[in-house]
Amino acid sequence: MKLRIPDYIKSIKPYKPGKPIEELEREYGIHGSIKLASNENPLGSSPKAISAMQAAMDKLHRYPDGSGYYLVEKLAGKLGVDPGCVVLGNGSDEIIGMLTRALMQPGDEAIMTEPSFLMYEIMVRSVGAEPVFVPLKSLFVDLDDMAARITDRTRIIFLNNPANPTGTIISKDEFARFMEQVPEHVAVVIDEAYIEFAADPDCLDGLAWAAGDRAVAVLRTFSKAYGLAGIRIGYGVMPGELAELLHRVRQPFNANALAQAGACAALDDDDFLGQTVSLVRAELEFLYAGLEHLGVNYFPSEANFFLIDVQSDAEAFFEAMLRQGVIVRSMASYGYPEYIRINAGTREENQRFLAAFERVMKHSI
Ligand SMILES: *Cc1c(COP(=O)(O)O)cnc(C)c1O
């Protein structure tokens, strides 16, 4: 083909998702595998969300409500913000793209940590803008270093709290000091995909900033704590002036009808949320103890996943775990060639993980 592809599109490395269970079982001819690679909810989906989606099934010949009226109202009420501050997305991933489309043009810069969630880089490059990477310091975000990299061309700073893939957090005080150094032409995005799991009282609460007069946008999702990753629904909370810009570049029916119904009901499902958070916290402790018993280094996390130092090639370790029917995530593409990341599963899944881990570890020594 003779297409004239922009160089910035050629510079995008395709996102490599966690391996789906079906694909593993097809390729290896095995059954009963487990997946701890995509930070999904071990308890499944909110039951209230499932009933609401089933009830919404007979209206699928209609376009969804393009304004997402009920979900936006419900979120605004729950979060104590004006409905004009809430933007729905086909997953919070989509809102990252709306932000780069609304705020960036070729040559502009967005600051992010390295590693961070790969979608920030992809969405920045897809509008011809440049990612500026700031290394982590012992797995923590170095906010002073990030502030030092701001220029006239900076349009967005992406923060992720708790951070994927490290599980570390930004404290309230650190962030307040950071904001003093951020000029008003820069939007600060706080991706809170895992905020429901954070237990540390010092953890930054982005909402305290998102409806004020600074250009701060908080991103949240129903994919993790509410177990709705497959239906694709997330949201952003930001000053109305910024939300209005996102609506200009948003597809009119981006939040689908089932997702809107499911998310509305999920917000009423405090039982499911509570069970999820307590299971995740208890199972992380179980996994930490199991790894300590094996003498393996890991990094405690404020999210539903954590990093493990396998002290050998992470890609090979990942492959060996696949053969045991356990899908983990190699961190090689994130710049950690000897780390893997797993999320907390059910007790049974975690026991299987630890048994497989021990076999692979002993085998590769
Ligand atoms: C999982 C995740 C999201 C959520 O993505 P959705 O598109 O809402 O499923 C956002 N940011 C980070 C860092 C994540 O890990």
mmCIF file of C-alpha atoms and ligand atoms in Angstrom:
data_model
loop_
_atom_site.group_PDB
_atom_site.id
_atom_site.type_symbol
_atom_site.label_atom_id
_atom_site.label_comp_id
_atom_site.label_asym_id
_atom_site.label_seq_id
_atom_site.Cartn_x
_atom_site.Cartn_y
_atom_site.Cartn_z
ATOM 1 C CA MET A 1 0.000 0.000 0.000
ATOM 2 C CA LYS A 2 1.139 3.542 -0.694
ATOM 3 C CA LEU A 3 -0.366 5.197 2.375
ATOM 4 C CA ARG A 4 1.470 8.215 3.702
ATOM 5 C CA ILE A 5 1.450 7.378 7.377
ATOM 6 C CA PRO A 6 2.346 10.174 9.813
ATOM 7 C CA ASP A 7 5.649 9.501 11.585
ATOM 8 C CA TYR A 8 3.943 9.952 14.947
ATOM 9 C CA ILE A 9 1.539 7.103 14.173
ATOM 10 C CA LYS A 10 4.477 4.902 13.180
ATOM 11 C CA SER A 11 6.064 5.723 16.555
ATOM 12 C CA ILE A 12 3.191 4.071 18.478
ATOM 13 C CA LYS A 13 3.974 0.665 19.949
ATOM 14 C CA PRO A 14 0.697 -1.312 19.960
ATOM 15 C CA TYR A 15 -0.788 -1.902 23.429
ATOM 16 C CA LYS A 16 -0.277 -5.490 24.532
ATOM 17 C CA PRO A 17 -3.197 -6.518 26.757
ATOM 18 C CA GLY A 18 -3.096 -9.288 29.340
ATOM 19 C CA LYS A 19 -3.482 -12.662 27.625
ATOM 20 C CA PRO A 20 -7.130 -13.793 27.566
ATOM 21 C CA ILE A 21 -7.835 -17.184 29.218
ATOM 22 C CA GLU A 22 -9.520 -18.483 26.029
ATOM 23 C CA GLU A 23 -6.377 -17.767 23.995
ATOM 24 C CA LEU A 24 -4.095 -19.553 26.476
ATOM 25 C CA GLU A 25 -6.330 -22.627 26.568
ATOM 26 C CA ARG A 26 -6.602 -22.723 22.770
ATOM 27 C CA GLU A 27 -2.839 -22.427 22.288
ATOM 28 C CA TYR A 28 -1.758 -24.869 24.993
ATOM 29 C CA GLY A 29 -4.720 -27.263 24.829
ATOM 30 C CA ILE A 30 -5.331 -26.930 28.592
ATOM 31 C CA HIS A 31 -8.384 -26.244 30.780
ATOM 32 C CA GLY A 32 -9.183 -24.586 34.089
ATOM 33 C CA SER A 33 -6.560 -21.836 33.753
ATOM 34 C CA ILE A 34 -6.531 -18.719 35.882
ATOM 35 C CA LYS A 35 -5.757 -15.120 34.962
ATOM 36 C CA LEU A 36 -4.156 -12.665 37.363
ATOM 37 C CA ALA A 37 -2.807 -10.388 34.632
ATOM 38 C CA SER A 38 -5.290 -7.549 34.103
ATOM 39 C CA ASN A 39 -6.242 -6.412 37.618
ATOM 40 C CA GLU A 40 -9.787 -7.680 37.134
ATOM 41 C CA ASN A 41 -12.266 -8.320 39.939
ATOM 42 C CA PRO A 42 -11.928 -11.841 41.436
ATOM 43 C CA LEU A 43 -15.590 -11.778 42.552
ATOM 44 C CA GLY A 44 -16.993 -11.167 39.067
ATOM 45 C CA SER A 45 -19.414 -8.257 38.510
ATOM 46 C CA SER A 46 -21.721 -6.394 40.858
ATOM 47 C CA PRO A 47 -24.925 -8.534 40.945
ATOM 48 C CA LYS A 48 -27.067 -5.376 40.988
ATOM 49 C CA ALA A 49 -25.343 -4.232 37.805
ATOM 50 C CA ILE A 50 -26.005 -7.580 36.126
ATOM 51 C CA SER A 51 -29.753 -7.452 36.931
ATOM 52 C CA ALA A 52 -30.004 -3.875 35.717
ATOM 53 C CA MET A 53 -28.252 -4.750 32.461
ATOM 54 C CA GLN A 54 -30.549 -7.736 31.945
ATOM 55 C CA ALA A 55 -33.555 -5.461 32.461
ATOM 56 C CA ALA A 56 -32.148 -2.987 29.910
ATOM 57 C CA MET A 57 -31.806 -5.662 27.217
ATOM 58 C CA ASP A 58 -35.231 -5.107 25.651
ATOM 59 C CA LYS A 59 -34.402 -1.511 24.713
ATOM 60 C CA LEU A 60 -31.275 -2.203 22.685
ATOM 61 C CA HIS A 61 -32.896 -1.118 19.414
ATOM 62 C CA ARG A 62 -32.791 2.448 20.822
ATOM 63 C CA TYR A 63 -29.697 4.631 20.879
ATOM 64 C CA PRO A 64 -28.441 5.221 24.385
ATOM 65 C CA ASP A 65 -29.037 8.519 26.149
ATOM 66 C CA GLY A 66 -26.149 10.486 24.677
ATOM 67 C CA SER A 67 -25.945 12.729 27.725
ATOM 68 C CA GLY A 68 -25.953 9.774 30.132
ATOM 69 C CA TYR A 69 -28.405 11.804 32.199
ATOM 70 C CA TYR A 70 -29.191 9.333 35.013
ATOM 71 C CA LEU A 71 -25.648 8.089 35.465
ATOM 72 C CA VAL A 72 -24.190 11.601 35.391
ATOM 73 C CA GLU A 73 -26.771 12.823 37.920
ATOM 74 C CA LYS A 74 -26.137 9.866 40.165
ATOM 75 C CA LEU A 75 -22.374 10.259 40.041
ATOM 76 C CA ALA A 76 -22.616 14.004 40.629
ATOM 77 C CA GLY A 77 -24.859 13.437 43.657
ATOM 78 C CA LYS A 78 -22.633 10.745 45.083
ATOM 79 C CA LEU A 79 -19.410 12.694 44.560
ATOM 80 C CA GLY A 80 -20.858 16.070 45.561
ATOM 81 C CA VAL A 81 -20.015 17.842 42.298
ATOM 82 C CA ASP A 82 -22.028 19.661 39.630
ATOM 83 C CA PRO A 83 -23.306 17.347 36.830
ATOM 84 C CA GLY A 84 -21.513 19.654 34.372
ATOM 85 C CA CYS A 85 -18.235 18.419 35.852
ATOM 86 C CA VAL A 86 -18.814 14.739 34.921
ATOM 87 C CA VAL A 87 -17.837 13.214 31.552
ATOM 88 C CA LEU A 88 -18.639 9.568 30.753
ATOM 89 C CA GLY A 89 -16.309 7.365 28.716
ATOM 90 C CA ASN A 90 -16.305 3.987 26.999
ATOM 91 C CA GLY A 91 -13.954 2.987 29.797
ATOM 92 C CA SER A 92 -11.745 5.641 31.347
ATOM 93 C CA ASP A 93 -9.247 4.845 28.558
ATOM 94 C CA GLU A 94 -11.492 6.778 26.206
ATOM 95 C CA ILE A 95 -11.336 9.881 28.392
ATOM 96 C CA ILE A 96 -7.534 9.852 28.163
ATOM 97 C CA GLY A 97 -7.989 10.126 24.388
ATOM 98 C CA MET A 98 -10.598 12.902 24.701
ATOM 99 C CA LEU A 99 -8.169 14.880 26.858
ATOM 100 C CA THR A 100 -5.311 14.616 24.365
ATOM 101 C CA ARG A 101 -7.636 15.491 21.441
ATOM 102 C CA ALA A 102 -9.141 18.459 23.250
ATOM 103 C CA LEU A 103 -5.922 19.899 24.665
ATOM 104 C CA MET A 104 -2.981 18.915 22.465
ATOM 105 C CA GLN A 105 -1.678 19.542 18.968
ATOM 106 C CA PRO A 106 1.454 18.281 17.215
ATOM 107 C CA GLY A 107 4.598 19.438 19.004
ATOM 108 C CA ASP A 108 2.944 19.802 22.413
ATOM 109 C CA GLU A 109 4.233 17.800 25.363
ATOM 110 C CA ALA A 110 2.668 15.650 28.059
ATOM 111 C CA ILE A 111 4.653 14.645 31.128
ATOM 112 C CA MET A 112 4.256 11.156 32.561
ATOM 113 C CA THR A 113 6.264 8.738 34.667
ATOM 114 C CA GLU A 114 8.268 5.900 33.203
ATOM 115 C CA PRO A 115 6.888 3.335 33.509
ATOM 116 C CA SER A 116 3.254 4.307 33.693
ATOM 117 C CA PHE A 117 -0.007 3.154 32.177
ATOM 118 C CA LEU A 118 0.761 2.677 28.466
ATOM 119 C CA MET A 119 -2.417 4.394 27.232
ATOM 120 C CA TYR A 120 -1.101 7.861 28.178
ATOM 121 C CA GLU A 121 1.815 7.558 25.769
ATOM 122 C CA ILE A 122 -0.355 6.018 23.024
ATOM 123 C CA MET A 123 -3.016 8.740 23.199
ATOM 124 C CA VAL A 124 -0.423 11.534 23.316
ATOM 125 C CA ARG A 125 1.420 10.168 20.277
ATOM 126 C CA SER A 126 -1.820 9.599 18.368
ATOM 127 C CA VAL A 127 -2.393 13.380 18.175
ATOM 128 C CA GLY A 128 1.213 14.048 17.159
ATOM 129 C CA ALA A 129 2.248 15.324 20.577
ATOM 130 C CA GLU A 130 5.300 14.165 22.529
ATOM 131 C CA PRO A 131 5.473 12.184 25.757
ATOM 132 C CA VAL A 132 8.106 13.418 28.229
ATOM 133 C CA PHE A 133 9.118 10.593 30.548
ATOM 134 C CA VAL A 134 10.186 11.084 34.145
ATOM 135 C CA PRO A 135 11.761 8.034 35.806
ATOM 136 C CA LEU A 136 10.359 6.708 39.071
ATOM 137 C CA LYS A 137 12.469 6.912 42.224
ATOM 138 C CA SER A 138 12.443 3.513 43.991
ATOM 139 C CA LEU A 139 9.018 2.895 42.408
ATOM 140 C CA PHE A 140 7.609 6.251 43.656
ATOM 141 C CA VAL A 141 6.582 9.232 41.553
ATOM 142 C CA ASP A 142 9.119 12.066 41.775
ATOM 143 C CA LEU A 143 6.774 15.070 41.620
ATOM 144 C CA ASP A 144 9.619 17.614 41.909
ATOM 145 C CA ASP A 145 11.273 16.066 38.883
ATOM 146 C CA MET A 146 7.946 16.142 37.028
ATOM 147 C CA ALA A 147 7.467 19.835 37.850
ATOM 148 C CA ALA A 148 11.023 20.543 36.687
ATOM 149 C CA ARG A 149 10.165 19.167 33.244
ATOM 150 C CA ILE A 150 7.299 21.611 32.601
ATOM 151 C CA THR A 151 7.862 23.918 29.610
ATOM 152 C CA ASP A 152 5.774 26.312 27.515
ATOM 153 C CA ARG A 153 4.808 23.329 25.397
ATOM 154 C CA THR A 154 3.498 21.220 28.291
ATOM 155 C CA ARG A 155 -0.243 20.716 28.047
ATOM 156 C CA ILE A 156 -0.979 17.717 30.284
ATOM 157 C CA ILE A 157 0.675 15.971 33.225
ATOM 158 C CA PHE A 158 -0.544 12.405 33.741
ATOM 159 C CA LEU A 159 -0.514 11.050 37.288
ATOM 160 C CA ASN A 160 -1.863 7.698 38.360
ATOM 161 C CA ASN A 161 -2.848 7.227 41.980
ATOM 162 C CA PRO A 162 -2.435 4.459 43.143
ATOM 163 C CA ALA A 163 -0.045 3.867 40.263
ATOM 164 C CA ASN A 164 -0.079 1.034 37.775
ATOM 165 C CA PRO A 165 2.169 -1.013 37.679
ATOM 166 C CA THR A 166 3.884 -0.157 40.996
ATOM 167 C CA GLY A 167 0.965 0.162 43.442
ATOM 168 C CA THR A 168 2.551 3.243 45.053
ATOM 169 C CA ILE A 169 0.611 6.391 45.983
ATOM 170 C CA ILE A 170 0.998 10.168 45.991
ATOM 171 C CA SER A 171 0.335 11.844 49.357
ATOM 172 C CA LYS A 172 -2.000 14.801 49.875
ATOM 173 C CA ASP A 173 0.848 17.081 51.019
ATOM 174 C CA GLU A 174 3.174 16.135 48.175
ATOM 175 C CA PHE A 175 0.446 16.920 45.664
ATOM 176 C CA ALA A 176 -0.414 20.287 47.226
ATOM 177 C CA ARG A 177 3.276 21.299 47.015
ATOM 178 C CA PHE A 178 3.397 20.052 43.426
ATOM 179 C CA MET A 179 0.367 22.112 42.369
ATOM 180 C CA GLU A 180 2.143 25.272 43.562
ATOM 181 C CA GLN A 181 4.709 24.596 40.844
ATOM 182 C CA VAL A 182 2.246 23.833 38.041
ATOM 183 C CA PRO A 183 1.399 26.836 35.836
ATOM 184 C CA GLU A 184 -2.191 27.470 34.816
ATOM 185 C CA HIS A 185 -1.738 26.479 31.174
ATOM 186 C CA VAL A 186 -1.129 22.868 32.225
ATOM 187 C CA ALA A 187 -3.901 20.325 32.916
ATOM 188 C CA VAL A 188 -3.179 17.732 35.607
ATOM 189 C CA VAL A 189 -4.855 14.360 35.093
ATOM 190 C CA ILE A 190 -5.144 12.090 38.145
ATOM 191 C CA ASP A 191 -6.076 8.591 37.019
ATOM 192 C CA GLU A 192 -7.751 6.941 40.026
ATOM 193 C CA ALA A 193 -8.591 3.561 38.464
ATOM 194 C CA TYR A 194 -7.620 1.819 41.739
ATOM 195 C CA ILE A 195 -8.561 4.457 44.320
ATOM 196 C CA GLU A 196 -11.201 2.229 45.963
ATOM 197 C CA PHE A 197 -8.442 -0.144 47.131
ATOM 198 C CA ALA A 198 -6.160 2.453 48.709
ATOM 199 C CA ALA A 199 -6.063 2.221 52.513
ATOM 200 C CA ASP A 200 -3.389 4.807 53.403
ATOM 201 C CA PRO A 201 -5.084 7.872 54.982
ATOM 202 C CA ASP A 202 -2.392 10.136 53.474
ATOM 203 C CA CYS A 203 -3.365 9.083 49.965
ATOM 204 C CA LEU A 204 -4.254 12.002 47.691
ATOM 205 C CA ASP A 205 -7.988 12.352 47.014
ATOM 206 C CA GLY A 206 -8.188 13.864 43.539
ATOM 207 C CA LEU A 207 -11.845 14.852 43.938
ATOM 208 C CA ALA A 208 -10.836 17.458 46.473
ATOM 209 C CA TRP A 209 -9.130 19.220 43.537
ATOM 210 C CA ALA A 210 -11.224 18.268 40.518
ATOM 211 C CA ALA A 211 -14.169 20.585 40.942
ATOM 212 C CA GLY A 212 -12.152 23.665 41.915
ATOM 213 C CA ASP A 213 -10.641 26.392 39.761
ATOM 214 C CA ARG A 214 -7.480 24.522 38.740
ATOM 215 C CA ALA A 215 -7.418 22.384 35.571
ATOM 216 C CA VAL A 216 -7.403 19.055 37.397
ATOM 217 C CA ALA A 217 -9.237 16.057 35.905
ATOM 218 C CA VAL A 218 -9.849 12.879 37.913
ATOM 219 C CA LEU A 219 -10.456 9.640 36.001
ATOM 220 C CA ARG A 220 -12.326 6.731 37.538
ATOM 221 C CA THR A 221 -13.596 3.427 36.221
ATOM 222 C CA PHE A 222 -16.166 0.716 36.845
ATOM 223 C CA SER A 223 -13.726 -1.848 35.406
ATOM 224 C CA LYS A 224 -11.888 -2.776 38.596
ATOM 225 C CA ALA A 225 -13.688 -2.385 41.928
ATOM 226 C CA TYR A 226 -17.158 -2.880 40.364
ATOM 227 C CA GLY A 227 -16.092 -5.736 38.085
ATOM 228 C CA LEU A 228 -17.465 -4.240 34.854
ATOM 229 C CA ALA A 229 -14.323 -4.274 32.654
ATOM 230 C CA GLY A 230 -16.136 -6.074 29.813
ATOM 231 C CA ILE A 231 -18.935 -3.540 29.410
ATOM 232 C CA ARG A 232 -16.592 -0.501 29.154
ATOM 233 C CA ILE A 233 -17.624 2.384 31.369
ATOM 234 C CA GLY A 234 -15.584 5.023 33.175
ATOM 235 C CA TYR A 235 -15.845 8.730 33.937
ATOM 236 C CA GLY A 236 -13.920 11.902 34.470
ATOM 237 C CA VAL A 237 -14.574 14.649 37.007
ATOM 238 C CA MET A 238 -13.183 18.068 36.111
ATOM 239 C CA PRO A 239 -14.054 21.775 36.067
ATOM 240 C CA GLY A 240 -17.067 22.469 33.810
ATOM 241 C CA GLU A 241 -14.952 24.533 31.412
ATOM 242 C CA LEU A 242 -12.710 21.544 30.725
ATOM 243 C CA ALA A 243 -15.635 19.090 30.596
ATOM 244 C CA GLU A 244 -17.228 21.258 27.911
ATOM 245 C CA LEU A 245 -14.111 20.878 25.720
ATOM 246 C CA LEU A 246 -14.230 17.097 26.121
ATOM 247 C CA HIS A 247 -17.874 17.009 25.054
ATOM 248 C CA ARG A 248 -16.854 18.667 21.765
ATOM 249 C CA VAL A 249 -14.569 15.759 20.834
ATOM 250 C CA ARG A 250 -16.683 13.003 22.394
ATOM 251 C CA GLN A 251 -18.667 10.604 20.238
ATOM 252 C CA PRO A 252 -22.339 11.315 20.936
ATOM 253 C CA PHE A 253 -23.203 7.762 22.081
ATOM 254 C CA ASN A 254 -19.880 6.728 23.603
ATOM 255 C CA ALA A 255 -21.369 5.332 26.827
ATOM 256 C CA ASN A 256 -23.531 2.413 25.702
ATOM 257 C CA ALA A 257 -27.001 1.683 27.069
ATOM 258 C CA LEU A 258 -26.085 -1.475 28.997
ATOM 259 C CA ALA A 259 -23.064 0.218 30.515
ATOM 260 C CA GLN A 260 -25.128 3.191 31.690
ATOM 261 C CA ALA A 261 -27.733 0.892 33.282
ATOM 262 C CA GLY A 262 -25.091 -1.361 34.855
ATOM 263 C CA ALA A 263 -23.007 1.488 36.227
ATOM 264 C CA CYS A 264 -26.055 3.228 37.759
ATOM 265 C CA ALA A 265 -26.971 0.045 39.611
ATOM 266 C CA ALA A 266 -23.364 -0.681 40.585
ATOM 267 C CA LEU A 267 -23.217 2.658 42.405
ATOM 268 C CA ASP A 268 -25.954 1.329 44.728
ATOM 269 C CA ASP A 269 -24.114 -1.933 45.328
ATOM 270 C CA ASP A 270 -22.172 -1.042 48.460
ATOM 271 C CA ASP A 271 -22.178 -4.702 49.512
ATOM 272 C CA PHE A 272 -20.330 -5.792 46.393
ATOM 273 C CA LEU A 273 -17.836 -2.949 46.631
ATOM 274 C CA GLY A 274 -17.202 -3.710 50.308
ATOM 275 C CA GLN A 275 -16.754 -7.430 49.661
ATOM 276 C CA THR A 276 -14.382 -6.716 46.788
ATOM 277 C CA VAL A 277 -12.196 -4.355 48.765
ATOM 278 C CA SER A 278 -11.978 -6.617 51.822
ATOM 279 C CA LEU A 279 -11.276 -9.692 49.711
ATOM 280 C CA VAL A 280 -8.532 -7.903 47.779
ATOM 281 C CA ARG A 281 -6.851 -6.606 50.937
ATOM 282 C CA ALA A 282 -6.986 -9.992 52.664
ATOM 283 C CA GLU A 283 -5.753 -11.854 49.587
ATOM 284 C CA LEU A 284 -2.855 -9.471 49.030
ATOM 285 C CA GLU A 285 -1.723 -10.288 52.580
ATOM 286 C CA PHE A 286 -2.101 -13.997 51.835
ATOM 287 C CA LEU A 287 0.015 -13.671 48.681
ATOM 288 C CA TYR A 288 2.664 -11.564 50.436
ATOM 289 C CA ALA A 289 2.963 -14.186 53.187
ATOM 290 C CA GLY A 290 3.210 -16.993 50.631
ATOM 291 C CA LEU A 291 5.985 -15.196 48.739
ATOM 292 C CA GLU A 292 7.849 -14.361 51.950
ATOM 293 C CA HIS A 293 7.742 -18.032 52.793
ATOM 294 C CA LEU A 294 9.431 -18.721 49.439
ATOM 295 C CA GLY A 295 11.998 -15.978 50.097
ATOM 296 C CA VAL A 296 10.778 -13.912 47.142
ATOM 297 C CA ASN A 297 10.949 -10.093 46.973
ATOM 298 C CA TYR A 298 7.727 -8.229 46.264
ATOM 299 C CA PHE A 299 6.529 -4.642 46.586
ATOM 300 C CA PRO A 300 3.492 -4.024 48.828
ATOM 301 C CA SER A 301 0.776 -2.084 47.043
ATOM 302 C CA GLU A 302 -2.195 0.229 47.686
ATOM 303 C CA ALA A 303 -4.027 -1.205 44.651
ATOM 304 C CA ASN A 304 -5.394 -4.680 43.806
ATOM 305 C CA PHE A 305 -2.123 -5.817 42.179
ATOM 306 C CA PHE A 306 1.593 -5.773 43.019
ATOM 307 C CA LEU A 307 5.032 -6.342 41.548
ATOM 308 C CA ILE A 308 7.146 -9.417 42.206
ATOM 309 C CA ASP A 309 10.897 -9.610 41.580
ATOM 310 C CA VAL A 310 11.437 -13.023 39.952
ATOM 311 C CA GLN A 311 15.229 -12.505 39.700
ATOM 312 C CA SER A 312 15.233 -14.034 36.234
ATOM 313 C CA ASP A 313 13.913 -13.142 32.798
ATOM 314 C CA ALA A 314 10.296 -12.031 33.318
ATOM 315 C CA GLU A 315 9.208 -13.061 29.795
ATOM 316 C CA ALA A 316 10.536 -16.594 30.348
ATOM 317 C CA PHE A 317 8.909 -16.682 33.789
ATOM 318 C CA PHE A 318 5.598 -15.574 32.253
ATOM 319 C CA GLU A 319 5.847 -18.338 29.614
ATOM 320 C CA ALA A 320 6.656 -20.953 32.249
ATOM 321 C CA MET A 321 3.661 -19.817 34.332
ATOM 322 C CA LEU A 322 1.435 -20.099 31.227
ATOM 323 C CA ARG A 323 2.405 -23.737 30.910
ATOM 324 C CA GLN A 324 1.137 -24.139 34.494
ATOM 325 C CA GLY A 325 -2.160 -22.553 33.420
ATOM 326 C CA VAL A 326 -1.547 -19.286 35.269
ATOM 327 C CA ILE A 327 -1.566 -15.973 33.377
ATOM 328 C CA VAL A 328 0.579 -13.255 34.977
ATOM 329 C CA ARG A 329 1.896 -10.036 33.409
ATOM 330 C CA SER A 330 5.551 -9.705 32.464
ATOM 331 C CA MET A 331 6.824 -6.217 33.197
ATOM 332 C CA ALA A 332 9.542 -6.393 30.516
ATOM 333 C CA SER A 333 7.651 -3.964 28.239
ATOM 334 C CA TYR A 334 7.322 -1.583 31.203
ATOM 335 C CA GLY A 335 11.100 -1.495 31.629
ATOM 336 C CA TYR A 336 11.341 -4.072 34.448
ATOM 337 C CA PRO A 337 12.895 -7.127 32.770
ATOM 338 C CA GLU A 338 12.863 -9.185 36.000
ATOM 339 C CA TYR A 339 9.480 -8.204 37.463
ATOM 340 C CA ILE A 340 6.046 -9.667 36.984
ATOM 341 C CA ARG A 341 2.743 -8.115 38.109
ATOM 342 C CA ILE A 342 -0.219 -10.044 39.437
ATOM 343 C CA ASN A 343 -3.550 -9.009 40.880
ATOM 344 C CA ALA A 344 -5.160 -10.556 43.942
ATOM 345 C CA GLY A 345 -7.430 -13.443 42.931
ATOM 346 C CA THR A 346 -9.739 -15.624 45.013
ATOM 347 C CA ARG A 347 -8.095 -17.731 47.730
ATOM 348 C CA GLU A 348 -8.198 -20.771 45.468
ATOM 349 C CA GLU A 349 -6.605 -18.879 42.567
ATOM 350 C CA ASN A 350 -3.933 -17.463 44.834
ATOM 351 C CA GLN A 351 -3.090 -20.911 46.194
ATOM 352 C CA ARG A 352 -2.760 -22.172 42.640
ATOM 353 C CA PHE A 353 -0.592 -19.197 41.763
ATOM 354 C CA LEU A 354 1.754 -19.810 44.712
ATOM 355 C CA ALA A 355 2.060 -23.519 43.908
ATOM 356 C CA ALA A 356 2.818 -22.782 40.249
ATOM 357 C CA PHE A 357 5.225 -20.004 41.232
ATOM 358 C CA GLU A 358 7.164 -22.387 43.485
ATOM 359 C CA ARG A 359 7.386 -25.016 40.744
ATOM 360 C CA VAL A 360 8.580 -22.501 38.148
ATOM 361 C CA MET A 361 11.042 -20.925 40.567
ATOM 362 C CA LYS A 362 12.602 -24.253 41.590
ATOM 363 C CA HIS A 363 12.726 -25.372 37.991
ATOM 364 C CA SER A 364 14.538 -22.290 36.711
ATOM 365 C CA ILE A 365 17.212 -22.211 39.456
HETATM 366 C C1 LIG B 1 -7.427 -0.482 34.314
HETATM 367 C C2 LIG B 1 -6.951 0.917 34.229
HETATM 368 C C3 LIG B 1 -7.780 1.922 33.759
HETATM 369 C C4 LIG B 1 -9.216 1.657 33.445
HETATM 370 O O1 LIG B 1 -9.449 1.463 32.160
HETATM 371 P P1 LIG B 1 -10.936 1.309 31.621
HETATM 372 O O2 LIG B 1 -10.768 1.856 30.236
HETATM 373 O O3 LIG B 1 -11.837 2.148 32.451
HETATM 374 O O4 LIG B 1 -11.256 -0.151 31.685
HETATM 375 C C5 LIG B 1 -7.315 3.217 33.704
HETATM 376 N N1 LIG B 1 -6.075 3.516 34.126
HETATM 377 C C6 LIG B 1 -5.261 2.582 34.616
HETATM 378 C C7 LIG B 1 -3.940 2.975 35.126
HETATM 379 C C8 LIG B 1 -5.662 1.255 34.660
HETATM 380 O O5 LIG B 1 -4.811 0.321 35.108
#
